[in-house]
Amino acid sequence: MLSTDLQHRRHGRIRGPLSQMVAVAAAIALASVNGTSALAAKTASMVVDANTGKVLHAKSSTAQRYPASLTKLMTLYVIFERIERGKLTYRSTITASARAASRPPSKIGLRPGDKISVATVVKALVVKSANDVATAVAEHISGSEPAFARLMTAKARELGMKNTVFRNASGLPDHRQVTTARDMITLALRLRDHFPKHYHNFRLTKFSYRGRRFRTHNAIVRSFPGADGMKTGYIRASGFNIVSSVQRGRKHVIAAVFGGRTARVRNRLARILLTRGLSRASVRRTRRPNLKAAPPRLIAKPRPAPRRYRVAKLSPPRPRLLRAPEPARPARTSRRSVSDPNVSLARVRRIVFFSDRHHLAPTPKVRSTSRGKPRSIEDLIKRSRVGQQPASPARRLVTRPTAHGSYQIQVGAYLSQIEAQRQLARVRITAGGVLRGSLGVTPMVEAGDRTLYRARFAGFDARRAARACEELRTQGVDCHVARVE
């Protein structure tokens, strides 16, 4: 029988290498854990003045962190880009695969084969942060989620997000999927710059699907004055993250916070940073919107030259031999001419109808009345039958209020009346029958030292106005209902 010391020595020689291997494996595992926690242990934050682009606060803003569900901001960017390029509409449907339906929560409970509209997709991503919906979108656009992730990463490089890599469409845990606070604020600014018609979706706080009502977890959007949207995110490795946008008066700031220990801690820090940022933000907008990576249809095109109207001249009397001279004949007027020779060309060019190829409002025909001939262009416009729905695709604009209905739908406010009228024409063309029977008006309002023209459709009761505005939002038109006193 071996002695106890010998047994220990023999066991020591046998266990020695094993214990060393175990120690090395433990060290590697610990290093891996520490490497993961290194991205989540410390907070990172940044605040930017969206009016000027000035950085108002930065802490570890270029340090890589896990984005969690902030990833869905890029998923939504790709969706909006497809809509603007005509490859998707809010009424398009997406079919859920078995893989999409099997994604872990948060989710809305898609089943294999379920079809969901793009309008509901956007709501589910913003409000519920649904992982099953995000995967369904990725597979619909790129065929697979890895391919969609490569598309997202390429788009991030185009937008200037240098330290971001995407590996999935939802933000579910993947140690290779990283971003920074600076990159996420860059993405937030690009969403506002490139998709102003779609940005209103980020203000949503609830939506319904299959009889279930979902509410947002974004307490900043719900309760912080002036907050107009963005996104929250959480996985265990990242902690609690948030990107928030706030507008108060003419000030506008965007903040990103990463690594909160709890949602309450994250929200408290975000509120502090947003409040401080607003106190230092500028009311003057000097930052130019970045349209470098915007879809082709979004890049501003030079405005076409205004249509030139010709002033008709009266033909002089033509004497005939052996006959009395005939009286002067009135000049013929075409749709592009004006029959009043006393109206100057400069005045004709200020006519409210414009020559945009897509939104042309033809010069209205004047019905004969007992009040005599029109004395000016303004008189001509006043007497014309404008505001009614014509049989042709062209739309006519209205500058007078309606006498029926005490509610109006506002679709924008502009520094010039012609811009407000252009918006009315655009919305009426895209809205189809939603605005049938309504009248377009452009009431003027003084806002501080500026004069604004509101683009509104009038002639609604409260219920019909609410329904019409909701339908417009599903078509990507930002609107709200206003009561006329």
XYZ file of C-alpha atoms in Angstrom:
485
model
C 0.000 0.000 0.000
C 1.283 3.444 -0.902
C 1.842 5.987 1.787
C -0.408 8.949 2.090
C 2.339 11.378 1.033
C 3.098 9.325 -2.067
C -0.562 9.167 -2.953
C -0.785 12.938 -2.594
C 2.313 13.405 -4.698
C 1.032 11.059 -7.399
C -2.370 12.717 -7.345
C -0.651 16.076 -7.437
C 1.291 15.049 -10.543
C -1.915 13.849 -12.185
C -4.059 16.746 -11.101
C -1.466 19.422 -11.743
C -1.971 19.739 -15.509
C -5.736 19.405 -15.149
C -5.870 22.100 -12.525
C -3.784 24.357 -14.735
C -6.130 23.773 -17.689
C -9.125 24.511 -15.511
C -7.449 27.673 -14.256
C -6.684 28.821 -17.820
C -10.252 28.093 -18.938
C -11.610 29.997 -15.969
C -9.353 32.935 -16.747
C -10.519 32.966 -20.382
C -14.153 32.800 -19.302
C -13.592 35.577 -16.779
C -11.857 37.689 -19.399
C -14.772 37.118 -21.740
C -17.242 38.130 -19.055
C -15.144 41.158 -18.178
C -14.910 42.044 -21.866
C -18.683 41.921 -22.148
C -19.224 43.865 -18.966
C -16.624 46.390 -20.072
C -19.102 47.597 -22.676
C -21.982 47.706 -20.219
C -20.410 48.523 -16.860
C -19.907 52.209 -17.589
C -22.512 54.603 -18.858
C -22.060 56.539 -22.075
C -24.038 59.633 -22.999
C -24.191 62.535 -25.416
C -26.413 65.571 -26.070
C -26.453 67.543 -29.342
C -28.188 70.782 -30.318
C -30.135 69.719 -33.422
C -30.443 73.342 -34.584
C -26.705 73.933 -34.756
C -25.091 70.481 -34.512
C -23.108 71.614 -31.461
C -22.219 68.977 -28.854
C -23.648 70.124 -25.505
C -22.519 67.112 -23.465
C -20.345 64.040 -24.099
C -19.214 61.213 -21.831
C -17.586 58.158 -23.437
C -19.551 59.117 -26.533
C -17.233 57.194 -28.894
C -16.812 54.125 -26.649
C -18.472 51.033 -28.090
C -21.597 49.763 -26.368
C -24.300 47.225 -27.200
C -27.266 48.967 -28.861
C -29.980 46.478 -27.776
C -33.321 47.572 -29.275
C -31.876 50.893 -30.449
C -30.934 48.693 -33.421
C -34.543 49.058 -34.585
C -33.886 52.728 -35.395
C -31.808 51.503 -38.341
C -34.444 48.885 -39.207
C -36.991 51.719 -39.399
C -34.584 53.837 -41.473
C -34.405 51.077 -44.096
C -38.220 50.740 -44.091
C -38.754 54.481 -44.599
C -36.148 54.500 -47.357
C -37.988 51.671 -49.166
C -41.249 53.619 -48.877
C -39.683 56.772 -50.317
C -38.229 54.807 -53.239
C -41.596 53.244 -54.019
C -40.589 49.688 -53.083
C -42.970 49.612 -50.101
C -46.101 51.444 -48.996
C -47.836 51.611 -45.646
C -50.446 49.235 -47.085
C -47.894 46.631 -48.215
C -48.024 43.337 -46.313
C -45.185 41.287 -44.837
C -45.516 37.557 -44.148
C -44.048 36.124 -40.947
C -41.856 33.017 -41.214
C -41.521 30.302 -38.588
C -38.155 31.763 -37.576
C -39.640 35.234 -37.146
C -42.518 33.862 -35.068
C -40.047 32.023 -32.808
C -38.075 35.128 -31.806
C -37.931 35.715 -28.036
C -39.831 38.633 -26.441
C -40.505 41.443 -26.715
C -43.019 40.475 -29.453
C -46.629 40.886 -30.585
C -47.225 37.152 -31.105
C -46.915 36.644 -34.862
C -47.611 33.115 -36.094
C -46.024 31.459 -39.146
C -47.846 32.672 -42.239
C -49.374 35.735 -40.586
C -49.556 38.811 -42.788
C -48.983 42.253 -41.267
C -49.160 45.670 -42.948
C -46.163 47.977 -43.043
C -48.202 50.571 -41.104
C -48.611 48.047 -38.253
C -44.955 47.012 -38.597
C -43.811 50.585 -37.911
C -46.107 50.890 -34.883
C -44.975 47.517 -33.490
C -41.283 48.444 -33.816
C -41.681 51.900 -32.249
C -44.156 51.103 -29.459
C -43.641 47.419 -28.600
C -40.089 46.966 -29.948
C -41.296 43.644 -31.366
C -38.482 41.225 -32.222
C -40.722 38.913 -34.262
C -41.749 41.844 -36.454
C -38.137 43.003 -36.915
C -37.078 39.556 -38.163
C -40.071 39.366 -40.519
C -39.071 42.750 -42.008
C -35.453 41.635 -42.454
C -36.457 38.452 -44.268
C -38.969 40.294 -46.461
C -36.456 42.934 -47.616
C -33.205 40.936 -47.848
C -34.260 37.285 -47.811
C -32.512 36.554 -44.504
C -31.654 38.381 -41.319
C -27.846 38.118 -41.752
C -28.157 39.663 -45.229
C -30.340 42.433 -43.813
C -27.765 43.055 -41.063
C -25.078 43.540 -43.708
C -27.355 46.024 -45.460
C -27.844 47.886 -42.167
C -24.094 48.049 -41.546
C -23.459 49.369 -45.060
C -26.148 51.992 -44.545
C -24.532 52.975 -41.229
C -21.259 53.673 -43.061
C -23.086 55.856 -45.594
C -24.626 57.885 -42.780
C -21.286 58.438 -41.048
C -21.714 55.872 -38.253
C -18.074 54.752 -38.197
C -18.099 52.589 -35.062
C -21.330 50.653 -35.558
C -21.775 47.037 -36.675
C -25.184 45.332 -36.949
C -25.704 41.564 -36.750
C -29.492 41.383 -36.579
C -32.548 43.580 -37.089
C -33.854 43.519 -33.525
C -30.947 44.110 -31.150
C -31.106 40.646 -29.562
C -27.805 39.705 -27.853
C -24.785 39.343 -30.151
C -21.344 40.334 -28.856
C -20.338 41.507 -32.366
C -23.207 44.021 -32.599
C -21.880 47.328 -31.274
C -22.425 51.068 -31.589
C -21.638 54.350 -29.804
C -23.658 57.208 -28.344
C -22.313 59.513 -31.081
C -23.346 57.098 -33.849
C -26.863 56.742 -32.451
C -27.328 60.524 -32.335
C -26.067 60.659 -35.928
C -28.750 58.123 -36.875
C -31.425 60.115 -35.009
C -30.482 63.297 -36.898
C -30.523 61.479 -40.241
C -33.986 60.054 -39.522
C -35.270 63.601 -38.992
C -33.405 65.042 -41.973
C -34.266 62.343 -44.507
C -37.795 61.337 -43.495
C -39.735 64.332 -42.137
C -43.001 62.823 -43.441
C -42.464 59.625 -41.439
C -40.883 60.975 -38.273
C -44.247 61.419 -36.527
C -44.323 57.632 -35.978
C -41.738 57.994 -33.209
C -44.296 59.921 -31.110
C -46.621 56.914 -30.895
C -47.277 55.626 -27.390
C -49.846 52.884 -28.103
C -51.403 50.780 -30.848
C -53.728 47.794 -31.212
C -53.217 44.480 -32.983
C -55.706 41.614 -33.043
C -57.715 43.104 -30.239
C -54.690 43.551 -27.963
C -53.584 47.030 -26.917
C -49.851 47.663 -26.589
C -48.346 50.638 -24.760
C -44.835 52.051 -24.956
C -42.220 51.674 -22.226
C -40.704 55.032 -23.217
C -41.479 57.215 -20.196
C -39.675 60.202 -21.744
C -42.115 60.382 -24.663
C -45.079 59.957 -22.311
C -44.173 62.520 -19.676
C -41.278 64.826 -20.625
C -42.584 68.173 -21.979
C -41.663 68.653 -25.618
C -40.495 65.071 -26.241
C -41.369 64.041 -29.792
C -40.067 60.493 -29.880
C -37.261 58.007 -30.497
C -36.459 54.637 -28.872
C -35.474 52.660 -25.786
C -33.511 49.420 -25.531
C -32.387 46.794 -23.033
C -30.459 43.553 -22.903
C -28.572 42.271 -19.874
C -25.171 42.963 -21.442
C -25.987 46.584 -22.324
C -28.104 47.806 -19.448
C -30.903 50.291 -20.166
C -30.402 52.556 -23.201
C -32.411 55.407 -24.715
C -32.297 57.960 -27.537
C -34.630 60.938 -27.039
C -35.566 64.004 -29.085
C -37.131 67.085 -27.452
C -38.410 70.331 -28.985
C -39.480 73.263 -26.851
C -40.381 76.406 -28.685
C -37.620 76.926 -31.226
C -35.074 74.830 -29.326
C -34.376 71.211 -30.275
C -31.964 68.765 -28.607
C -31.266 65.041 -29.006
C -29.744 62.892 -26.252
C -28.431 59.319 -26.035
C -27.873 57.431 -22.768
C -26.320 53.945 -22.493
C -25.805 51.566 -19.585
C -28.434 52.553 -17.031
C -28.687 50.092 -14.126
C -32.474 50.352 -14.220
C -35.037 52.026 -16.450
C -35.692 54.582 -13.699
C -32.001 55.473 -13.389
C -31.690 55.781 -17.168
C -34.779 57.999 -17.419
C -33.616 60.244 -14.577
C -30.224 60.764 -16.227
C -31.887 61.417 -19.608
C -34.189 64.038 -18.081
C -31.251 65.803 -16.433
C -29.218 65.863 -19.640
C -32.163 67.010 -21.759
C -33.031 69.812 -19.324
C -29.437 71.040 -19.223
C -29.176 70.768 -22.984
C -32.308 72.846 -23.535
C -30.954 75.573 -21.261
C -27.870 75.878 -23.503
C -29.472 75.219 -26.891
C -29.805 77.839 -29.606
C -33.077 79.096 -31.072
C -31.424 79.757 -34.440
C -31.204 76.949 -36.944
C -27.814 77.004 -38.617
C -27.238 73.274 -39.197
C -27.926 72.214 -42.745
C -29.871 68.939 -43.075
C -27.601 66.154 -44.284
C -29.044 64.777 -47.517
C -25.897 63.107 -48.833
C -27.121 59.587 -48.167
C -30.804 60.278 -48.662
C -32.758 58.310 -51.291
C -32.832 59.923 -54.751
C -36.430 61.134 -54.387
C -35.549 62.977 -51.180
C -32.679 65.055 -52.549
C -33.994 68.520 -53.248
C -34.264 69.310 -56.944
C -33.937 72.820 -58.356
C -37.321 74.420 -58.722
C -38.518 74.770 -62.306
C -38.727 78.251 -63.708
C -42.127 79.815 -63.052
C -44.587 79.610 -65.901
C -44.643 82.818 -67.835
C -48.058 84.300 -68.536
C -48.572 86.396 -71.616
C -50.617 89.571 -71.561
C -52.985 89.586 -74.507
C -52.911 92.700 -76.669
C -55.933 94.183 -78.355
C -55.749 94.023 -82.112
C -56.020 97.455 -83.800
C -58.925 98.001 -86.199
C -58.169 96.979 -89.739
C -59.632 99.431 -92.310
C -61.185 98.026 -95.440
C -61.470 99.752 -98.782
C -64.822 101.358 -99.610
C -66.199 100.257 -96.231
C -66.453 101.781 -92.842
C -63.746 100.572 -90.466
C -64.800 97.713 -88.201
C -64.636 98.083 -84.440
C -61.709 96.552 -82.603
C -62.002 92.844 -81.841
C -61.286 91.634 -78.311
C -58.204 89.498 -78.107
C -58.607 85.773 -77.657
C -57.408 84.425 -74.362
C -55.952 81.014 -73.776
C -55.548 79.245 -70.499
C -52.095 80.791 -70.136
C -53.115 84.357 -71.025
C -54.776 87.133 -69.110
C -57.393 89.279 -70.794
C -56.911 92.409 -68.743
C -54.248 94.605 -70.438
C -53.960 96.784 -67.353
C -52.528 93.966 -65.246
C -48.740 94.033 -65.179
C -46.666 90.941 -65.899
C -45.126 91.029 -62.414
C -48.592 90.940 -60.907
C -49.587 87.996 -63.093
C -46.569 86.051 -61.872
C -47.812 86.383 -58.317
C -50.962 84.430 -59.114
C -51.645 81.788 -56.457
C -51.660 78.931 -58.952
C -48.246 77.435 -59.606
C -46.556 75.387 -62.301
C -45.254 72.369 -60.394
C -45.584 69.509 -62.868
C -47.137 67.148 -60.334
C -49.396 69.646 -58.580
C -50.501 71.989 -61.348
C -53.637 73.942 -60.639
C -54.929 75.216 -64.001
C -56.184 78.747 -64.318
C -59.894 78.572 -63.492
C -62.564 79.551 -65.966
C -64.676 82.547 -65.052
C -68.427 82.217 -65.162
C -70.290 85.213 -66.433
C -72.047 87.113 -63.677
C -74.067 90.256 -63.351
C -71.207 91.986 -61.621
C -69.378 92.718 -64.860
C -65.857 91.856 -65.966
C -63.143 91.009 -63.447
C -61.046 94.027 -62.652
C -57.913 92.204 -61.495
C -56.313 88.794 -61.117
C -57.482 88.658 -57.501
C -61.038 89.372 -58.668
C -60.703 86.664 -61.314
C -59.561 84.115 -58.722
C -62.307 85.118 -56.277
C -65.010 84.532 -58.857
C -63.605 81.244 -60.140
C -64.977 77.921 -58.988
C -62.047 76.763 -56.892
C -61.903 74.187 -54.143
C -64.249 71.687 -55.816
C -63.057 68.249 -56.783
C -62.423 68.314 -60.572
C -62.771 65.287 -62.800
C -59.144 65.537 -63.922
C -56.179 64.567 -61.695
C -55.254 68.245 -61.168
C -56.263 69.818 -57.866
C -57.437 73.393 -57.309
C -56.407 75.359 -54.279
C -58.644 77.469 -52.062
C -57.735 80.581 -50.159
C -61.112 81.191 -48.492
C -62.514 79.441 -45.398
C -65.404 77.007 -45.526
C -68.802 77.804 -44.122
C -69.558 74.220 -43.114
C -67.909 72.265 -40.304
C -66.131 73.718 -37.327
C -63.043 71.490 -37.463
C -60.003 71.613 -39.723
C -57.075 69.274 -40.399
C -53.664 70.957 -40.384
C -50.887 69.349 -42.447
C -48.137 71.921 -41.965
C -47.156 75.557 -41.421
C -44.900 77.503 -43.804
C -43.175 80.844 -44.171
C -44.884 81.519 -47.508
C -48.423 81.044 -48.727
C -47.325 79.323 -51.926
C -45.488 76.635 -49.922
C -48.606 76.048 -47.841
C -50.642 75.721 -51.034
C -48.134 73.283 -52.488
C -48.473 71.113 -49.380
C -52.258 71.134 -49.708
C -51.937 69.935 -53.296
C -49.457 67.184 -52.384
C -51.599 65.862 -49.553
C -54.809 65.968 -51.588
C -53.195 63.947 -54.387
C -51.868 61.247 -52.034
C -54.949 61.128 -49.806
C -57.409 59.872 -52.420
C -61.001 60.072 -51.192
C -60.107 60.834 -47.573
C -60.422 64.598 -48.161
C -63.377 64.485 -50.552
C -65.596 67.537 -50.119
C -63.044 69.447 -48.026
C -61.632 72.874 -48.806
C -57.984 73.880 -48.646
C -57.279 77.052 -46.686
C -54.075 78.888 -45.738
C -54.855 81.095 -42.710
C -52.077 83.455 -41.639
C -50.791 83.548 -38.051
C -48.132 85.618 -36.295
C -45.580 83.465 -34.441
C -43.158 85.740 -32.595
C -41.340 87.758 -35.222
C -42.420 85.503 -38.077
C -45.535 85.185 -40.200
C -46.671 81.631 -40.876
C -49.266 80.239 -43.257
C -51.032 77.136 -42.027
C -51.922 74.466 -44.580
C -55.371 73.194 -43.579
C -58.329 71.287 -44.963
C -61.638 72.686 -43.720
C -65.226 71.496 -43.650
C -65.157 68.644 -41.091
C -67.064 67.767 -37.979
C -65.083 66.451 -35.018
C -65.598 62.758 -35.735
C -64.870 62.917 -39.442
C -61.805 65.112 -38.874
C -60.351 62.609 -36.395
C -60.962 59.704 -38.766
C -59.493 61.530 -41.740
C -56.385 62.611 -39.808
C -55.811 59.051 -38.593
C -56.049 57.771 -42.165
C -53.603 60.450 -43.331
C -51.106 59.370 -40.676
C -51.210 55.802 -41.984
C -50.229 57.241 -45.360
C -47.247 59.063 -43.844
C -48.816 62.518 -43.598
C -48.227 64.360 -40.324
C -51.418 66.127 -39.298
C -53.552 67.227 -36.374
C -57.134 68.341 -35.853
C -57.851 71.994 -34.978
C -61.143 73.535 -33.974
C -62.090 76.815 -35.603
C -63.413 79.285 -33.077
